[in-house]
Amino acid sequence: VFANRGLSGIDGTLSTAIGLALATGRPATLLTGDLSFVHDANALAIGPGQPRPDLRIVVVDDAGGAIFATLEYGQPRFAASFEAVFATPSGVDPTALARGYRVDAVRVAGLAELADVLAAPITGLQVVVIGIDRSHRSDLAQALAACAQDDPTERDRP
């Protein structure tokens, strides 16, 4: 597992993943949000004759920066300005953007279809986009934090 800038930076996210896949010579998967994908999409402009990685890029498309809903300004009292100031929806279709760079891209309809795509071997550069509803992003962050603090060795103890 590799992380770019402490899991919070968007600068060079795709470039880093492409570099890691090429450097290791192993198939890799990148999980990224739609804003990070759009921000570094030029990394997909790999020139003719240049090596291309075996890299699957999974884009979680929540139409903006849902992660910011987990911070102070995601509180209900800031709802009036949250969308324009923090969520910053781009209006860009990540699938169409990837195809513009001649990269195979598919949008999946749900988790079952995503699981099928992820089960296939990684060959070449590919983008998989899944749309999610970001209205419950803060709830998801809290649930994940609770799971991270859960001690699996304590589960079966009385």
mmCIF file with all atom_site columns, C-alpha atoms in Angstrom:
data_model
loop_
_atom_site.group_PDB
_atom_site.id
_atom_site.type_symbol
_atom_site.label_atom_id
_atom_site.label_alt_id
_atom_site.label_comp_id
_atom_site.label_asym_id
_atom_site.label_entity_id
_atom_site.label_seq_id
_atom_site.pdbx_PDB_ins_code
_atom_site.Cartn_x
_atom_site.Cartn_y
_atom_site.Cartn_z
_atom_site.occupancy
_atom_site.B_iso_or_equiv
_atom_site.pdbx_formal_charge
_atom_site.auth_seq_id
_atom_site.auth_comp_id
_atom_site.auth_asym_id
_atom_site.auth_atom_id
_atom_site.pdbx_PDB_model_num
ATOM 1   C CA . VAL A 1 1   ? 0.000   0.000   0.000   1.00 0.00 ? 1   VAL A CA 1
ATOM 2   C CA . PHE A 1 2   ? 1.302   3.417   -0.961  1.00 0.00 ? 2   PHE A CA 1
ATOM 3   C CA . ALA A 1 3   ? -0.167  6.791   -0.047  1.00 0.00 ? 3   ALA A CA 1
ATOM 4   C CA . ASN A 1 4   ? 0.355   10.160  -1.648  1.00 0.00 ? 4   ASN A CA 1
ATOM 5   C CA . ARG A 1 5   ? 0.980   13.042  0.789   1.00 0.00 ? 5   ARG A CA 1
ATOM 6   C CA . GLY A 1 6   ? -0.577  11.424  3.813   1.00 0.00 ? 6   GLY A CA 1
ATOM 7   C CA . LEU A 1 7   ? -3.758  10.397  2.014   1.00 0.00 ? 7   LEU A CA 1
ATOM 8   C CA . SER A 1 8   ? -4.891  13.994  1.670   1.00 0.00 ? 8   SER A CA 1
ATOM 9   C CA . GLY A 1 9   ? -3.119  15.493  -1.318  1.00 0.00 ? 9   GLY A CA 1
ATOM 10  C CA . ILE A 1 10  ? -4.386  15.543  -4.866  1.00 0.00 ? 10  ILE A CA 1
ATOM 11  C CA . ASP A 1 11  ? -1.261  16.827  -6.559  1.00 0.00 ? 11  ASP A CA 1
ATOM 12  C CA . GLY A 1 12  ? 0.176   14.068  -8.711  1.00 0.00 ? 12  GLY A CA 1
ATOM 13  C CA . THR A 1 13  ? -2.067  11.240  -7.499  1.00 0.00 ? 13  THR A CA 1
ATOM 14  C CA . LEU A 1 14  ? -2.374  9.560   -10.906 1.00 0.00 ? 14  LEU A CA 1
ATOM 15  C CA . SER A 1 15  ? 1.250   10.320  -11.764 1.00 0.00 ? 15  SER A CA 1
ATOM 16  C CA . THR A 1 16  ? 2.414   8.672   -8.545  1.00 0.00 ? 16  THR A CA 1
ATOM 17  C CA . ALA A 1 17  ? 0.347   5.542   -9.207  1.00 0.00 ? 17  ALA A CA 1
ATOM 18  C CA . ILE A 1 18  ? 1.579   5.297   -12.792 1.00 0.00 ? 18  ILE A CA 1
ATOM 19  C CA . GLY A 1 19  ? 5.179   5.684   -11.608 1.00 0.00 ? 19  GLY A CA 1
ATOM 20  C CA . LEU A 1 20  ? 4.758   3.041   -8.921  1.00 0.00 ? 20  LEU A CA 1
ATOM 21  C CA . ALA A 1 21  ? 3.193   0.551   -11.322 1.00 0.00 ? 21  ALA A CA 1
ATOM 22  C CA . LEU A 1 22  ? 5.994   1.108   -13.828 1.00 0.00 ? 22  LEU A CA 1
ATOM 23  C CA . ALA A 1 23  ? 8.757   1.001   -11.186 1.00 0.00 ? 23  ALA A CA 1
ATOM 24  C CA . THR A 1 24  ? 7.537   -2.211  -9.577  1.00 0.00 ? 24  THR A CA 1
ATOM 25  C CA . GLY A 1 25  ? 6.599   -3.873  -12.853 1.00 0.00 ? 25  GLY A CA 1
ATOM 26  C CA . ARG A 1 26  ? 3.516   -5.265  -11.123 1.00 0.00 ? 26  ARG A CA 1
ATOM 27  C CA . PRO A 1 27  ? -0.165  -4.647  -11.785 1.00 0.00 ? 27  PRO A CA 1
ATOM 28  C CA . ALA A 1 28  ? -1.572  -2.047  -9.402  1.00 0.00 ? 28  ALA A CA 1
ATOM 29  C CA . THR A 1 29  ? -4.861  -0.456  -8.437  1.00 0.00 ? 29  THR A CA 1
ATOM 30  C CA . LEU A 1 30  ? -5.410  3.171   -7.498  1.00 0.00 ? 30  LEU A CA 1
ATOM 31  C CA . LEU A 1 31  ? -8.475  4.226   -5.515  1.00 0.00 ? 31  LEU A CA 1
ATOM 32  C CA . THR A 1 32  ? -9.109  7.943   -5.937  1.00 0.00 ? 32  THR A CA 1
ATOM 33  C CA . GLY A 1 33  ? -11.864 10.515  -5.843  1.00 0.00 ? 33  GLY A CA 1
ATOM 34  C CA . ASP A 1 34  ? -13.238 12.379  -8.818  1.00 0.00 ? 34  ASP A CA 1
ATOM 35  C CA . LEU A 1 35  ? -11.564 15.698  -7.941  1.00 0.00 ? 35  LEU A CA 1
ATOM 36  C CA . SER A 1 36  ? -8.143  14.068  -7.587  1.00 0.00 ? 36  SER A CA 1
ATOM 37  C CA . PHE A 1 37  ? -8.708  12.278  -10.892 1.00 0.00 ? 37  PHE A CA 1
ATOM 38  C CA . VAL A 1 38  ? -9.657  15.468  -12.736 1.00 0.00 ? 38  VAL A CA 1
ATOM 39  C CA . HIS A 1 39  ? -6.822  17.410  -11.087 1.00 0.00 ? 39  HIS A CA 1
ATOM 40  C CA . ASP A 1 40  ? -4.114  15.050  -12.398 1.00 0.00 ? 40  ASP A CA 1
ATOM 41  C CA . ALA A 1 41  ? -5.763  13.709  -15.582 1.00 0.00 ? 41  ALA A CA 1
ATOM 42  C CA . ASN A 1 42  ? -2.854  14.878  -17.754 1.00 0.00 ? 42  ASN A CA 1
ATOM 43  C CA . ALA A 1 43  ? -0.901  11.963  -16.283 1.00 0.00 ? 43  ALA A CA 1
ATOM 44  C CA . LEU A 1 44  ? -2.931  9.818   -18.695 1.00 0.00 ? 44  LEU A CA 1
ATOM 45  C CA . ALA A 1 45  ? -1.241  11.554  -21.649 1.00 0.00 ? 45  ALA A CA 1
ATOM 46  C CA . ILE A 1 46  ? 1.436   8.898   -22.081 1.00 0.00 ? 46  ILE A CA 1
ATOM 47  C CA . GLY A 1 47  ? 3.262   9.486   -25.325 1.00 0.00 ? 47  GLY A CA 1
ATOM 48  C CA . PRO A 1 48  ? 3.653   7.018   -28.177 1.00 0.00 ? 48  PRO A CA 1
ATOM 49  C CA . GLY A 1 49  ? 6.387   4.489   -27.557 1.00 0.00 ? 49  GLY A CA 1
ATOM 50  C CA . GLN A 1 50  ? 6.469   5.215   -23.826 1.00 0.00 ? 50  GLN A CA 1
ATOM 51  C CA . PRO A 1 51  ? 5.927   2.380   -21.376 1.00 0.00 ? 51  PRO A CA 1
ATOM 52  C CA . ARG A 1 52  ? 2.347   1.980   -20.174 1.00 0.00 ? 52  ARG A CA 1
ATOM 53  C CA . PRO A 1 53  ? 1.622   0.509   -16.766 1.00 0.00 ? 53  PRO A CA 1
ATOM 54  C CA . ASP A 1 54  ? -0.745  -2.273  -15.825 1.00 0.00 ? 54  ASP A CA 1
ATOM 55  C CA . LEU A 1 55  ? -2.825  0.049   -13.670 1.00 0.00 ? 55  LEU A CA 1
ATOM 56  C CA . ARG A 1 56  ? -6.507  0.066   -12.806 1.00 0.00 ? 56  ARG A CA 1
ATOM 57  C CA . ILE A 1 57  ? -7.713  3.461   -11.605 1.00 0.00 ? 57  ILE A CA 1
ATOM 58  C CA . VAL A 1 58  ? -10.931 3.239   -9.590  1.00 0.00 ? 58  VAL A CA 1
ATOM 59  C CA . VAL A 1 59  ? -12.604 6.638   -9.418  1.00 0.00 ? 59  VAL A CA 1
ATOM 60  C CA . VAL A 1 60  ? -15.189 7.206   -6.710  1.00 0.00 ? 60  VAL A CA 1
ATOM 61  C CA . ASP A 1 61  ? -17.369 9.840   -8.343  1.00 0.00 ? 61  ASP A CA 1
ATOM 62  C CA . ASP A 1 62  ? -19.292 11.730  -5.682  1.00 0.00 ? 62  ASP A CA 1
ATOM 63  C CA . ALA A 1 63  ? -19.628 14.876  -7.829  1.00 0.00 ? 63  ALA A CA 1
ATOM 64  C CA . GLY A 1 64  ? -17.266 16.832  -5.668  1.00 0.00 ? 64  GLY A CA 1
ATOM 65  C CA . GLY A 1 65  ? -15.178 16.743  -2.539  1.00 0.00 ? 65  GLY A CA 1
ATOM 66  C CA . ALA A 1 66  ? -17.359 14.701  -0.199  1.00 0.00 ? 66  ALA A CA 1
ATOM 67  C CA . ILE A 1 67  ? -14.365 14.135  2.048   1.00 0.00 ? 67  ILE A CA 1
ATOM 68  C CA . PHE A 1 68  ? -14.704 17.747  3.155   1.00 0.00 ? 68  PHE A CA 1
ATOM 69  C CA . ALA A 1 69  ? -18.079 16.894  4.692   1.00 0.00 ? 69  ALA A CA 1
ATOM 70  C CA . THR A 1 70  ? -16.136 15.028  7.375   1.00 0.00 ? 70  THR A CA 1
ATOM 71  C CA . LEU A 1 71  ? -14.425 18.234  8.517   1.00 0.00 ? 71  LEU A CA 1
ATOM 72  C CA . GLU A 1 72  ? -15.748 21.211  10.493  1.00 0.00 ? 72  GLU A CA 1
ATOM 73  C CA . TYR A 1 73  ? -17.108 22.999  7.446   1.00 0.00 ? 73  TYR A CA 1
ATOM 74  C CA . GLY A 1 74  ? -19.214 19.962  6.610   1.00 0.00 ? 74  GLY A CA 1
ATOM 75  C CA . GLN A 1 75  ? -21.432 20.717  9.581   1.00 0.00 ? 75  GLN A CA 1
ATOM 76  C CA . PRO A 1 76  ? -25.067 21.614  8.861   1.00 0.00 ? 76  PRO A CA 1
ATOM 77  C CA . ARG A 1 77  ? -24.518 25.258  9.872   1.00 0.00 ? 77  ARG A CA 1
ATOM 78  C CA . PHE A 1 78  ? -22.281 25.712  6.797   1.00 0.00 ? 78  PHE A CA 1
ATOM 79  C CA . ALA A 1 79  ? -24.667 23.966  4.375   1.00 0.00 ? 79  ALA A CA 1
ATOM 80  C CA . ALA A 1 80  ? -25.483 27.164  2.480   1.00 0.00 ? 80  ALA A CA 1
ATOM 81  C CA . SER A 1 81  ? -21.888 27.651  1.325   1.00 0.00 ? 81  SER A CA 1
ATOM 82  C CA . PHE A 1 82  ? -20.565 24.090  1.437   1.00 0.00 ? 82  PHE A CA 1
ATOM 83  C CA . GLU A 1 83  ? -21.478 23.103  -2.124  1.00 0.00 ? 83  GLU A CA 1
ATOM 84  C CA . ALA A 1 84  ? -19.771 25.998  -3.904  1.00 0.00 ? 84  ALA A CA 1
ATOM 85  C CA . VAL A 1 85  ? -16.843 26.514  -1.550  1.00 0.00 ? 85  VAL A CA 1
ATOM 86  C CA . PHE A 1 86  ? -15.848 23.021  -0.434  1.00 0.00 ? 86  PHE A CA 1
ATOM 87  C CA . ALA A 1 87  ? -17.598 20.346  -2.491  1.00 0.00 ? 87  ALA A CA 1
ATOM 88  C CA . THR A 1 88  ? -16.567 22.104  -5.728  1.00 0.00 ? 88  THR A CA 1
ATOM 89  C CA . PRO A 1 89  ? -18.309 19.787  -8.198  1.00 0.00 ? 89  PRO A CA 1
ATOM 90  C CA . SER A 1 90  ? -16.426 19.891  -11.505 1.00 0.00 ? 90  SER A CA 1
ATOM 91  C CA . GLY A 1 91  ? -19.204 18.737  -13.820 1.00 0.00 ? 91  GLY A CA 1
ATOM 92  C CA . VAL A 1 92  ? -16.631 16.547  -15.598 1.00 0.00 ? 92  VAL A CA 1
ATOM 93  C CA . ASP A 1 93  ? -17.449 12.934  -16.479 1.00 0.00 ? 93  ASP A CA 1
ATOM 94  C CA . PRO A 1 94  ? -14.313 10.974  -15.482 1.00 0.00 ? 94  PRO A CA 1
ATOM 95  C CA . THR A 1 95  ? -15.174 8.225   -17.977 1.00 0.00 ? 95  THR A CA 1
ATOM 96  C CA . ALA A 1 96  ? -15.328 10.649  -20.911 1.00 0.00 ? 96  ALA A CA 1
ATOM 97  C CA . LEU A 1 97  ? -12.168 12.400  -19.725 1.00 0.00 ? 97  LEU A CA 1
ATOM 98  C CA . ALA A 1 98  ? -10.233 9.117   -19.630 1.00 0.00 ? 98  ALA A CA 1
ATOM 99  C CA . ARG A 1 99  ? -11.489 8.148   -23.069 1.00 0.00 ? 99  ARG A CA 1
ATOM 100 C CA . GLY A 1 100 ? -10.298 11.532  -24.334 1.00 0.00 ? 100 GLY A CA 1
ATOM 101 C CA . TYR A 1 101 ? -6.793  10.336  -23.462 1.00 0.00 ? 101 TYR A CA 1
ATOM 102 C CA . ARG A 1 102 ? -7.494  7.032   -25.265 1.00 0.00 ? 102 ARG A CA 1
ATOM 103 C CA . VAL A 1 103 ? -7.623  5.117   -22.000 1.00 0.00 ? 103 VAL A CA 1
ATOM 104 C CA . ASP A 1 104 ? -10.145 2.303   -21.592 1.00 0.00 ? 104 ASP A CA 1
ATOM 105 C CA . ALA A 1 105 ? -12.851 3.485   -19.211 1.00 0.00 ? 105 ALA A CA 1
ATOM 106 C CA . VAL A 1 106 ? -16.105 2.101   -17.871 1.00 0.00 ? 106 VAL A CA 1
ATOM 107 C CA . ARG A 1 107 ? -18.732 3.362   -15.449 1.00 0.00 ? 107 ARG A CA 1
ATOM 108 C CA . VAL A 1 108 ? -20.168 0.623   -13.233 1.00 0.00 ? 108 VAL A CA 1
ATOM 109 C CA . ALA A 1 109 ? -23.682 0.745   -11.824 1.00 0.00 ? 109 ALA A CA 1
ATOM 110 C CA . GLY A 1 110 ? -23.058 -0.626  -8.344  1.00 0.00 ? 110 GLY A CA 1
ATOM 111 C CA . LEU A 1 111 ? -20.921 -2.673  -6.000  1.00 0.00 ? 111 LEU A CA 1
ATOM 112 C CA . ALA A 1 112 ? -21.690 -6.040  -7.617  1.00 0.00 ? 112 ALA A CA 1
ATOM 113 C CA . GLU A 1 113 ? -20.563 -4.789  -11.020 1.00 0.00 ? 113 GLU A CA 1
ATOM 114 C CA . LEU A 1 114 ? -17.508 -3.156  -9.441  1.00 0.00 ? 114 LEU A CA 1
ATOM 115 C CA . ALA A 1 115 ? -16.587 -6.454  -7.776  1.00 0.00 ? 115 ALA A CA 1
ATOM 116 C CA . ASP A 1 116 ? -16.797 -8.222  -11.145 1.00 0.00 ? 116 ASP A CA 1
ATOM 117 C CA . VAL A 1 117 ? -14.513 -5.646  -12.770 1.00 0.00 ? 117 VAL A CA 1
ATOM 118 C CA . LEU A 1 118 ? -12.031 -5.796  -9.879  1.00 0.00 ? 118 LEU A CA 1
ATOM 119 C CA . ALA A 1 119 ? -11.895 -9.594  -10.088 1.00 0.00 ? 119 ALA A CA 1
ATOM 120 C CA . ALA A 1 120 ? -10.562 -9.451  -13.658 1.00 0.00 ? 120 ALA A CA 1
ATOM 121 C CA . PRO A 1 121 ? -6.797  -9.335  -14.248 1.00 0.00 ? 121 PRO A CA 1
ATOM 122 C CA . ILE A 1 122 ? -5.285  -5.882  -14.707 1.00 0.00 ? 122 ILE A CA 1
ATOM 123 C CA . THR A 1 123 ? -3.926  -5.412  -18.202 1.00 0.00 ? 123 THR A CA 1
ATOM 124 C CA . GLY A 1 124 ? -2.864  -2.023  -19.425 1.00 0.00 ? 124 GLY A CA 1
ATOM 125 C CA . LEU A 1 125 ? -4.167  1.291   -18.220 1.00 0.00 ? 125 LEU A CA 1
ATOM 126 C CA . GLN A 1 126 ? -7.860  1.326   -17.361 1.00 0.00 ? 126 GLN A CA 1
ATOM 127 C CA . VAL A 1 127 ? -10.301 3.550   -15.502 1.00 0.00 ? 127 VAL A CA 1
ATOM 128 C CA . VAL A 1 128 ? -13.327 2.286   -13.593 1.00 0.00 ? 128 VAL A CA 1
ATOM 129 C CA . VAL A 1 129 ? -15.803 4.881   -12.324 1.00 0.00 ? 129 VAL A CA 1
ATOM 130 C CA . ILE A 1 130 ? -18.455 4.279   -9.696  1.00 0.00 ? 130 ILE A CA 1
ATOM 131 C CA . GLY A 1 131 ? -20.893 6.966   -8.679  1.00 0.00 ? 131 GLY A CA 1
ATOM 132 C CA . ILE A 1 132 ? -21.848 7.376   -5.044  1.00 0.00 ? 132 ILE A CA 1
ATOM 133 C CA . ASP A 1 133 ? -24.245 9.575   -3.123  1.00 0.00 ? 133 ASP A CA 1
ATOM 134 C CA . ARG A 1 134 ? -22.162 11.913  -1.004  1.00 0.00 ? 134 ARG A CA 1
ATOM 135 C CA . SER A 1 135 ? -24.962 13.022  1.275   1.00 0.00 ? 135 SER A CA 1
ATOM 136 C CA . HIS A 1 136 ? -23.919 10.443  3.886   1.00 0.00 ? 136 HIS A CA 1
ATOM 137 C CA . ARG A 1 137 ? -20.130 10.864  3.579   1.00 0.00 ? 137 ARG A CA 1
ATOM 138 C CA . SER A 1 138 ? -19.756 12.077  7.147   1.00 0.00 ? 138 SER A CA 1
ATOM 139 C CA . ASP A 1 139 ? -21.641 9.006   8.438   1.00 0.00 ? 139 ASP A CA 1
ATOM 140 C CA . LEU A 1 140 ? -19.352 6.772   6.382   1.00 0.00 ? 140 LEU A CA 1
ATOM 141 C CA . ALA A 1 141 ? -16.234 8.423   7.833   1.00 0.00 ? 141 ALA A CA 1
ATOM 142 C CA . GLN A 1 142 ? -17.508 7.863   11.370  1.00 0.00 ? 142 GLN A CA 1
ATOM 143 C CA . ALA A 1 143 ? -18.303 4.211   10.640  1.00 0.00 ? 143 ALA A CA 1
ATOM 144 C CA . LEU A 1 144 ? -14.849 3.650   9.128   1.00 0.00 ? 144 LEU A CA 1
ATOM 145 C CA . ALA A 1 145 ? -13.183 5.302   12.118  1.00 0.00 ? 145 ALA A CA 1
ATOM 146 C CA . ALA A 1 146 ? -15.132 3.022   14.448  1.00 0.00 ? 146 ALA A CA 1
ATOM 147 C CA . CYS A 1 147 ? -14.026 -0.027  12.435  1.00 0.00 ? 147 CYS A CA 1
ATOM 148 C CA . ALA A 1 148 ? -10.412 1.113   12.563  1.00 0.00 ? 148 ALA A CA 1
ATOM 149 C CA . GLN A 1 149 ? -10.586 1.292   16.363  1.00 0.00 ? 149 GLN A CA 1
ATOM 150 C CA . ASP A 1 150 ? -12.277 -2.091  16.642  1.00 0.00 ? 150 ASP A CA 1
ATOM 151 C CA . ASP A 1 151 ? -9.987  -4.780  18.051  1.00 0.00 ? 151 ASP A CA 1
ATOM 152 C CA . PRO A 1 152 ? -10.854 -8.032  16.231  1.00 0.00 ? 152 PRO A CA 1
ATOM 153 C CA . THR A 1 153 ? -9.292  -10.072 19.059  1.00 0.00 ? 153 THR A CA 1
ATOM 154 C CA . GLU A 1 154 ? -11.964 -8.707  21.418  1.00 0.00 ? 154 GLU A CA 1
ATOM 155 C CA . ARG A 1 155 ? -14.940 -9.778  19.300  1.00 0.00 ? 155 ARG A CA 1
ATOM 156 C CA . ASP A 1 156 ? -15.296 -13.325 20.608  1.00 0.00 ? 156 ASP A CA 1
ATOM 157 C CA . ARG A 1 157 ? -14.490 -12.579 24.231  1.00 0.00 ? 157 ARG A CA 1
ATOM 158 C CA . PRO A 1 158 ? -17.279 -12.544 26.819  1.00 0.00 ? 158 PRO A CA 1
#
